[in-house]
Amino acid sequence: MNWKARLLKLNGLMPEMDDAGALAWSTLADAAEGAELVFLGLDDGKACFAAVPERGDASPRMANPQLWSLMATLSADDLALYGGARSIVDWHARHRFCAACGGDTKIGKGGWQRACTVCGTEHFPRTDPVTIMLVEYDDGSGAKLLLGRGLGWPERAYSALAGFVEPGESIEEAVAREVLEESGIVAKEVHYIASQPWPFPSQLMVGCHAVAENDEITLDTTELADARWFTRAEVTAALNGDENAPMNTPPRQAIASHLLKWWIEKGA
Amino acid sequence: MNWKARLLKLNGLMPEMDDAGALAWSTLADAAEGAELVFLGLDDGKACFAAVPERGDASPRMANPQLWSLMATLSADDLALYGGARSIVDWHARHRFCAACGGDTKIGKGGWQRACTVCGTEHFPRTDPVTIMLVEYDDGSGAKLLLGRGLGWPERAYSALAGFVEPGESIEEAVAREVLEESGIVAKEVHYIASQPWPFPSQLMVGCHAVAENDEITLDTTELADARWFTRAEVTAALNGDENAPMNTPPRQAIASHLLKWWIEKGA
């Protein structure tokens, strides 16, 4: 039997860092008395755990600038580990009661489930699929890409349109519905490109490409501050950090950044 | 103002049918006093609603043979409409309490949200991404496909391996992890094929193809009763309903059936 185990150091939901700029770890002995523990998996022969904090994230869809700049310094492995751990301990902290009967729930199955102590209903962590799409139009004068600026975003911040997949929809149907709702553009030939987990709170971002049938934008002002078309030259300038570019690109950790690079690299 | 509206006829969660074998509809006046109503969308200029039943599905992942045979008779449009409506009214019926504080929740935003009457937390219907994968191996003697038989399934029932995407995973990572856990096979070159919603209770099935690095199966007997390799000839025979085929194919409404056809049609 191997008793080697380590505990991810978190301050609430924020990661703590060691001197080398990696995620910091302590031992299970450091867990608070009675803390709920989630088993994250084995790493280098050691069982890794994270403790459920007292409170979850009250507004998980809002970016925390301090956390974002910290995440930008993490290695890809640490980023993936932190993201998965954060999603699940945050879910536990926000699901201490049973949605079916209102009773107390208790952590189970190594932290990948909660069960109601009253009615026995089992609850599982959620992962919400979100489509995020590059919609392209070309009437022969050169390809252009539809990007939007969310409500409250900085003036030059544009990114790919995105939206949750709703019950009863395929990925392709969700892409077409979201694009039509937000911009009035009819999207066809939807193709999957890549996916990425996103831990605010627990999205599965599903990146797609689609072709627009029209280019006249009808903005849904309850969802977006603006939406417009960008040329390849404009997107390239933005990706290169050119000050004269008409937009700023999304942060490099976000799938939107990978998608924009994919669009430039794929060519016409 | 157009007041035209109709109410999907449900008996609990079961659909009711009209004389033509289509989904049956009544008017909003037929909704029970105080019933919670979900807005399903506009169809032919009429607003469509469904009422939340008293009880949700207690074991949503179990197939109900009566419902399955009924679903096999529905048109594609009716099947999609019923699936989406069922997922969401079932979610409401199983989420009458707040997971954050245990308080009563109330339907809101046309049925696409619940809000806690005590702490105000908003809750949204869930859609759970599930990967389902065709894993192929070819050592030069002809392609073969990895299929599994779930615990409690009939003797000849084999289908594609499948599993929920966990927080912190991409689609491609979830495919590789599930295949390794369930069968000991290392899957690489994971590619997306197609997606489909599945309303028991609200999965988003994400169909993928992958290439196996090895063909020696190590079965996880807590997940599967069996897993084995099938040749193109065997899968073709099964799809053709051949009595001598070594397996039965999944029902035609399931994405697994489409994936098997895709595999035969794509060729080597």
XYZ file of C-alpha atoms in Angstrom:
536
model
C 0.000 0.000 0.000
C 1.291 3.425 -0.962
C 0.175 6.228 1.316
C 1.810 9.004 -0.593
C -0.703 11.781 -1.054
C -0.644 15.512 -1.568
C -3.110 18.352 -1.219
C -3.405 21.210 -3.711
C -2.852 24.510 -1.909
C -5.799 26.812 -2.540
C -6.740 30.081 -0.924
C -10.493 29.893 -1.365
C -10.541 29.124 -5.095
C -7.258 30.897 -5.859
C -4.176 28.777 -6.510
C -1.091 29.197 -4.337
C 2.293 29.126 -6.060
C 5.657 27.706 -5.046
C 8.995 29.505 -5.485
C 9.408 28.072 -8.988
C 6.087 29.555 -10.115
C 4.308 26.176 -10.161
C 1.181 25.135 -8.253
C 2.006 24.632 -4.570
C 1.168 21.390 -2.711
C 1.026 20.376 0.921
C 0.065 17.116 2.651
C -3.338 15.766 3.638
C -2.470 16.555 7.266
C -2.873 20.224 6.340
C -6.531 19.802 5.336
C -8.963 21.516 7.708
C -10.733 19.243 10.213
C -13.748 17.670 8.467
C -12.888 19.218 5.086
C -14.473 17.515 2.075
C -11.711 16.128 -0.164
C -11.831 15.554 -3.931
C -9.514 12.964 -5.459
C -7.914 14.593 -8.514
C -5.966 11.551 -9.727
C -2.472 10.094 -9.487
C 0.565 12.140 -10.410
C 4.011 10.596 -10.322
C 2.720 7.809 -8.047
C 1.160 10.216 -5.561
C -2.582 10.569 -4.963
C -3.584 14.212 -5.461
C -6.446 15.842 -3.595
C -8.097 19.246 -3.309
C -10.294 20.434 -0.442
C -13.739 21.957 -0.993
C -13.597 25.601 0.154
C -16.199 27.116 2.441
C -17.637 29.202 -0.360
C -17.901 28.729 -4.129
C -17.552 31.430 -6.747
C -20.567 33.737 -6.489
C -20.205 35.079 -10.043
C -18.266 32.351 -11.838
C -18.686 33.837 -15.301
C -16.909 37.063 -14.370
C -13.194 37.244 -14.996
C -10.940 37.934 -12.017
C -8.002 39.973 -13.411
C -5.605 38.812 -10.660
C -6.395 35.157 -11.397
C -6.120 35.672 -15.155
C -2.639 37.126 -14.979
C -1.642 34.330 -12.601
C -3.047 31.691 -14.979
C -1.019 33.185 -17.824
C 2.168 32.197 -15.949
C 1.202 28.534 -15.354
C 2.541 25.654 -17.450
C -0.009 23.854 -19.651
C -0.096 20.867 -17.248
C -0.574 23.057 -14.166
C -3.233 25.096 -15.949
C -5.196 21.948 -16.829
C -4.840 20.559 -13.318
C -5.881 23.813 -11.644
C -8.818 24.295 -14.036
C -10.224 20.813 -13.404
C -9.697 21.049 -9.630
C -11.251 24.514 -9.443
C -14.342 23.458 -11.419
C -15.052 20.506 -9.191
C -14.380 21.995 -5.744
C -16.390 25.073 -6.759
C -19.264 22.811 -7.832
C -19.214 21.050 -4.444
C -19.196 24.355 -2.574
C -22.236 25.546 -4.546
C -24.190 22.272 -4.264
C -24.423 21.466 -0.563
C -28.197 20.913 -0.819
C -30.365 18.516 -2.805
C -32.154 20.097 -5.787
C -34.803 17.349 -5.593
C -35.830 17.749 -1.910
C -33.776 20.554 -0.317
C -32.002 18.148 2.089
C -28.300 18.166 3.014
C -25.950 16.459 0.579
C -22.671 14.708 1.352
C -19.620 14.219 -0.837
C -19.137 10.692 -2.212
C -17.135 8.534 -4.664
C -13.852 10.352 -4.075
C -15.488 13.699 -4.708
C -17.054 12.989 -8.102
C -20.572 12.855 -6.705
C -22.792 14.192 -3.925
C -25.643 12.197 -2.423
C -28.663 13.498 -0.514
C -28.731 12.412 3.135
C -32.552 12.655 3.096
C -33.927 11.292 -0.207
C -30.763 9.582 -1.524
C -30.738 11.353 -4.909
C -27.268 11.350 -6.476
C -25.882 14.557 -7.984
C -22.950 14.783 -10.380
C -20.627 17.693 -11.257
C -21.832 19.500 -14.338
C -19.924 20.341 -17.495
C -21.740 22.808 -19.744
C -21.067 22.574 -23.473
C -20.675 26.017 -25.059
C -20.282 26.532 -28.803
C -17.823 29.213 -29.916
C -17.699 29.899 -33.633
C -15.791 31.528 -36.430
C -18.356 32.631 -38.995
C -16.809 33.501 -42.342
C -18.250 35.368 -45.330
C -16.734 35.762 -48.762
C -18.597 37.340 -51.686
C -15.482 37.018 -53.842
C -13.756 40.161 -52.551
C -11.890 38.310 -49.778
C -12.848 36.423 -46.646
C -14.034 38.285 -43.564
C -14.789 37.032 -40.084
C -17.718 37.862 -37.769
C -16.590 38.857 -34.261
C -18.536 40.410 -31.427
C -17.962 42.650 -28.414
C -19.820 41.589 -25.262
C -21.767 43.998 -23.088
C -19.380 45.787 -20.757
C -16.232 44.691 -22.641
C -13.472 47.250 -23.417
C -13.894 49.209 -26.659
C -11.492 47.219 -28.858
C -12.148 43.771 -27.362
C -13.696 41.479 -29.981
C -13.981 37.704 -29.936
C -15.818 34.806 -31.536
C -19.558 34.600 -30.827
C -20.423 31.930 -28.267
C -23.391 30.404 -26.473
C -24.528 27.447 -24.389
C -25.842 24.321 -26.115
C -29.451 23.963 -24.989
C -31.273 20.706 -24.199
C -32.507 19.125 -27.443
C -29.844 20.649 -29.720
C -26.862 19.200 -31.572
C -23.597 21.196 -31.610
C -24.277 22.236 -35.220
C -27.839 23.397 -34.396
C -26.624 25.386 -31.401
C -24.051 27.207 -33.574
C -26.657 28.178 -36.172
C -29.214 29.294 -33.554
C -26.747 31.409 -31.558
C -25.347 33.146 -34.648
C -28.832 33.922 -35.959
C -30.064 35.167 -32.556
C -27.065 37.364 -31.812
C -26.284 38.756 -35.258
C -29.065 37.911 -37.731
C -26.523 35.995 -39.823
C -27.532 32.607 -41.290
C -24.698 30.111 -40.670
C -24.343 26.942 -42.727
C -21.674 24.235 -43.233
C -20.850 24.102 -39.523
C -17.663 22.129 -38.811
C -16.003 21.197 -35.550
C -12.451 22.488 -35.038
C -11.305 21.885 -31.440
C -12.468 21.802 -27.821
C -11.133 23.091 -24.514
C -12.342 23.011 -20.905
C -12.890 26.402 -19.268
C -13.202 26.508 -15.481
C -15.466 29.567 -14.933
C -17.320 27.621 -13.698
C -17.104 24.431 -15.790
C -17.658 24.938 -19.505
C -16.607 22.652 -22.319
C -15.827 25.114 -25.123
C -16.578 23.575 -28.525
C -14.903 25.550 -31.319
C -16.543 25.486 -34.776
C -16.259 27.114 -38.184
C -19.251 28.076 -40.308
C -19.992 29.863 -43.567
C -22.335 32.871 -43.571
C -25.123 33.114 -46.150
C -25.477 36.880 -45.723
C -23.383 39.717 -44.280
C -25.972 42.224 -43.056
C -25.751 42.217 -39.263
C -28.848 42.647 -37.093
C -27.440 43.015 -33.589
C -29.143 41.571 -30.502
C -28.325 44.455 -28.166
C -29.364 42.434 -25.104
C -26.424 40.077 -25.795
C -23.772 42.120 -27.606
C -22.474 45.698 -27.583
C -21.296 45.312 -31.188
C -20.590 42.797 -33.927
C -18.707 43.442 -37.141
C -16.679 41.836 -39.908
C -12.870 41.722 -39.804
C -10.539 41.034 -42.731
C -7.614 38.614 -42.624
C -5.247 41.585 -42.513
C -7.077 43.047 -39.504
C -7.115 39.753 -37.568
C -3.442 39.149 -38.405
C -2.515 42.634 -37.173
C -4.422 42.053 -33.939
C -2.751 38.654 -33.363
C 0.621 40.356 -33.896
C -0.247 42.906 -31.214
C -0.199 45.761 -33.743
C -1.324 48.971 -31.991
C -3.136 50.130 -35.118
C -5.220 46.957 -35.374
C -8.951 47.690 -35.059
C -9.298 45.119 -32.262
C -7.528 43.366 -29.397
C -7.447 39.576 -29.480
C -8.718 37.346 -26.654
C -6.157 36.143 -24.024
C -3.860 33.391 -25.261
C -5.269 30.794 -22.798
C -8.765 31.143 -24.295
C -9.822 28.854 -27.152
C -10.902 31.985 -29.100
C -7.235 32.897 -29.480
C -6.405 29.433 -30.888
C -9.370 29.632 -33.249
C -8.273 33.000 -34.661
C -4.775 31.629 -35.284
C -6.322 28.551 -36.921
C -8.338 30.810 -39.235
C -5.296 32.793 -40.334
C -3.182 29.658 -40.814
C -5.795 27.735 -42.790
C -5.761 30.447 -45.465
C -8.551 30.979 -48.004
C -50.615 40.723 -30.766
C -50.977 37.075 -31.606
C -52.402 34.969 -28.802
C -52.151 31.692 -30.588
C -50.530 29.166 -28.269
C -50.524 25.447 -27.819
C -49.598 23.007 -25.075
C -47.742 19.746 -25.693
C -49.839 16.849 -24.385
C -47.786 14.801 -21.940
C -48.824 12.048 -19.582
C -46.178 12.554 -16.929
C -43.131 12.524 -19.205
C -44.702 10.267 -21.870
C -45.841 11.888 -25.113
C -49.462 11.591 -26.197
C -50.145 10.930 -29.871
C -52.858 12.157 -32.236
C -54.719 9.943 -34.722
C -52.071 10.580 -37.385
C -49.306 9.266 -35.124
C -47.855 12.734 -34.453
C -47.348 14.489 -31.097
C -50.700 15.646 -29.720
C -51.318 19.274 -28.684
C -54.002 21.038 -26.677
C -54.446 24.671 -25.611
C -53.027 26.541 -22.632
C -56.500 26.440 -21.061
C -55.880 22.719 -20.516
C -52.841 23.322 -18.289
C -53.404 22.412 -14.645
C -54.086 25.332 -12.271
C -50.721 26.819 -11.231
C -48.740 24.525 -13.546
C -45.234 25.724 -14.388
C -44.996 26.318 -18.159
C -41.900 26.104 -20.357
C -41.826 28.056 -23.625
C -40.559 25.665 -26.310
C -40.474 28.166 -29.185
C -42.639 29.252 -32.102
C -43.956 26.733 -34.590
C -45.960 27.869 -37.590
C -46.685 31.205 -35.856
C -47.947 29.558 -32.676
C -46.186 29.741 -29.309
C -45.550 26.203 -28.041
C -45.445 25.323 -24.344
C -45.017 22.246 -22.169
C -46.072 21.921 -18.519
C -43.695 20.686 -15.807
C -45.058 17.370 -14.498
C -45.430 16.641 -10.789
C -42.561 14.190 -10.844
C -39.398 13.900 -12.919
C -37.833 10.699 -14.137
C -36.435 8.828 -11.123
C -33.981 6.759 -13.193
C -33.480 8.824 -16.330
C -30.652 6.691 -17.695
C -32.798 3.561 -17.856
C -34.550 2.854 -21.120
C -38.340 2.568 -21.027
C -39.208 -0.018 -23.722
C -42.708 1.413 -24.278
C -41.277 4.903 -24.855
C -38.531 3.591 -27.129
C -40.931 1.838 -29.473
C -43.122 4.932 -29.480
C -40.153 7.166 -30.306
C -39.282 4.897 -33.236
C -42.586 5.915 -34.859
C -42.097 9.704 -34.510
C -40.979 11.944 -37.376
C -37.509 13.515 -37.019
C -39.067 16.913 -36.189
C -41.414 15.474 -33.576
C -38.596 13.405 -32.079
C -36.398 16.507 -31.712
C -39.251 18.547 -30.250
C -40.264 15.847 -27.769
C -36.638 15.201 -26.752
C -35.948 18.865 -26.010
C -39.260 19.364 -24.191
C -38.816 16.190 -22.129
C -35.274 17.152 -21.054
C -36.307 20.550 -19.823
C -39.583 19.756 -18.043
C -37.869 16.759 -16.396
C -35.049 19.050 -15.226
C -37.583 21.455 -13.672
C -39.397 18.623 -11.913
C -36.112 17.377 -10.395
C -34.822 20.841 -9.393
C -37.523 22.423 -7.232
C -34.978 23.294 -4.531
C -31.848 25.443 -4.465
C -28.584 23.476 -4.435
C -26.846 26.459 -2.815
C -29.160 26.950 0.202
C -31.976 24.354 0.092
C -34.679 27.005 -0.436
C -37.666 26.778 -2.799
C -36.987 27.682 -6.419
C -39.399 29.202 -8.939
C -39.476 28.889 -12.710
C -38.343 31.985 -14.629
C -37.384 33.361 -18.082
C -40.023 31.360 -19.952
C -38.881 28.150 -18.311
C -35.185 28.311 -19.186
C -34.137 29.100 -15.637
C -35.118 28.608 -11.992
C -34.372 31.171 -9.289
C -34.170 30.627 -5.544
C -36.906 32.439 -3.596
C -34.584 32.606 -0.553
C -30.990 33.402 -1.662
C -31.688 34.449 -5.267
C -29.230 32.016 -6.886
C -30.109 31.321 -10.531
C -30.079 27.746 -11.819
C -29.994 26.721 -15.486
C -30.997 23.465 -17.204
C -28.034 21.183 -17.655
C -26.775 19.508 -20.811
C -24.151 16.839 -20.162
C -21.587 16.217 -22.901
C -20.925 12.498 -23.415
C -18.265 11.178 -25.780
C -19.140 8.077 -27.809
C -16.364 6.646 -29.905
C -15.473 4.288 -32.697
C -12.015 2.953 -31.939
C -10.411 1.254 -34.923
C -7.365 -1.016 -35.126
C -5.621 -2.272 -38.229
C -2.352 -4.212 -38.122
C -2.500 -4.677 -41.900
C -4.878 -7.658 -41.871
C -8.025 -5.473 -42.117
C -9.704 -2.879 -39.917
C -11.591 -3.942 -36.819
C -13.764 -1.922 -34.469
C -13.892 -1.952 -30.655
C -17.452 -2.305 -29.313
C -18.675 -3.030 -25.813
C -21.628 -4.644 -24.062
C -22.874 -2.774 -20.996
C -23.654 -4.472 -17.691
C -27.135 -5.990 -17.865
C -27.415 -5.632 -21.669
C -28.754 -8.578 -23.753
C -26.143 -11.109 -24.904
C -25.679 -9.873 -28.484
C -26.085 -6.143 -27.802
C -22.847 -4.286 -28.575
C -22.329 -0.574 -29.105
C -19.665 2.115 -29.181
C -17.936 2.849 -25.860
C -19.159 6.071 -24.245
C -18.639 8.220 -21.189
C -19.280 11.650 -19.686
C -16.791 14.466 -20.295
C -15.456 15.420 -16.864
C -14.654 18.944 -15.647
C -11.189 19.947 -16.889
C -11.169 17.706 -19.988
C -11.350 18.421 -23.710
C -13.494 16.131 -25.895
C -10.352 14.456 -27.222
C -8.961 13.860 -23.706
C -12.269 12.421 -22.516
C -12.294 9.931 -25.428
C -8.760 8.718 -24.680
C -9.388 8.445 -20.919
C -12.678 6.530 -21.287
C -11.281 4.070 -23.813
C -8.217 3.408 -21.649
C -10.290 3.016 -18.451
C -12.913 0.725 -19.950
C -10.809 -1.425 -22.276
C -7.087 -0.820 -21.671
C -6.770 0.355 -25.282
C -4.655 3.453 -26.045
C -6.608 5.714 -28.432
C -4.869 8.359 -30.556
C -5.815 10.598 -33.512
C -9.227 11.401 -32.041
C -11.520 13.119 -34.559
C -15.002 14.535 -34.162
C -17.673 13.006 -36.421
C -21.148 14.224 -35.368
C -23.284 15.168 -32.366
C -26.833 14.460 -31.241
C -28.945 15.417 -28.219
C -30.253 12.507 -26.131
C -33.062 13.213 -23.676
C -32.444 10.594 -20.929
C -32.113 12.946 -19.163
C -30.241 15.586 -21.212
C -27.028 14.385 -22.814
C -25.205 15.913 -25.740
C -23.721 12.863 -27.462
C -20.425 13.732 -29.167
C -19.436 11.064 -31.693
C -15.721 10.580 -32.409
C -13.363 8.271 -34.264
C -9.975 7.210 -32.938
C -7.148 4.882 -33.874
C -6.030 2.190 -31.401
C -2.322 1.712 -30.652
C -2.833 -1.836 -29.353
C -5.536 -4.500 -29.575
C -5.186 -6.433 -26.313
C -8.301 -5.667 -24.287
C -8.200 -5.324 -20.485
C -11.842 -5.102 -19.510
C -13.104 -2.878 -16.668
C -15.741 -5.288 -15.375
C -17.334 -2.589 -13.203
C -18.317 -0.742 -16.411
C -18.700 -3.369 -19.134
C -19.858 -6.991 -19.396
C -17.689 -7.472 -22.487
C -15.701 -5.664 -25.156
C -14.370 -7.146 -28.377
C -13.247 -6.361 -31.897
C -15.627 -6.646 -34.867
C -14.649 -6.811 -38.535
C -16.274 -4.741 -41.287
C -18.103 -7.862 -42.470
C -19.518 -8.463 -38.976
C -20.676 -4.869 -38.510
C -22.178 -4.844 -42.021
C -24.080 -8.068 -41.315
C -25.409 -6.645 -38.061
C -26.535 -3.391 -39.747
C -28.330 -5.505 -42.370
C -30.189 -7.355 -39.610
C -28.498 -10.648 -40.511
C -29.524 -13.312 -37.961
C -26.084 -14.879 -38.101
C -24.297 -11.623 -37.258
C -22.345 -11.859 -33.972
C -24.081 -8.760 -32.620
C -27.236 -6.646 -32.709
C -26.839 -2.985 -33.625
C -28.068 -0.104 -31.441
C -31.566 1.333 -32.167
C -31.701 3.517 -35.273
C -32.529 6.706 -33.269
C -29.278 6.418 -31.320
C -26.143 8.165 -32.594
C -24.269 4.842 -32.225
C -26.284 3.500 -35.148
C -25.325 6.486 -37.335
C -21.693 6.120 -36.320
C -21.580 2.439 -37.309
C -23.074 3.283 -40.719
C -20.533 6.094 -41.072
C -17.706 3.625 -40.359
C -18.888 1.145 -42.987
C -19.482 3.880 -45.576
C -16.145 5.629 -45.064
C -14.327 2.433 -46.086
C -10.721 1.665 -45.241
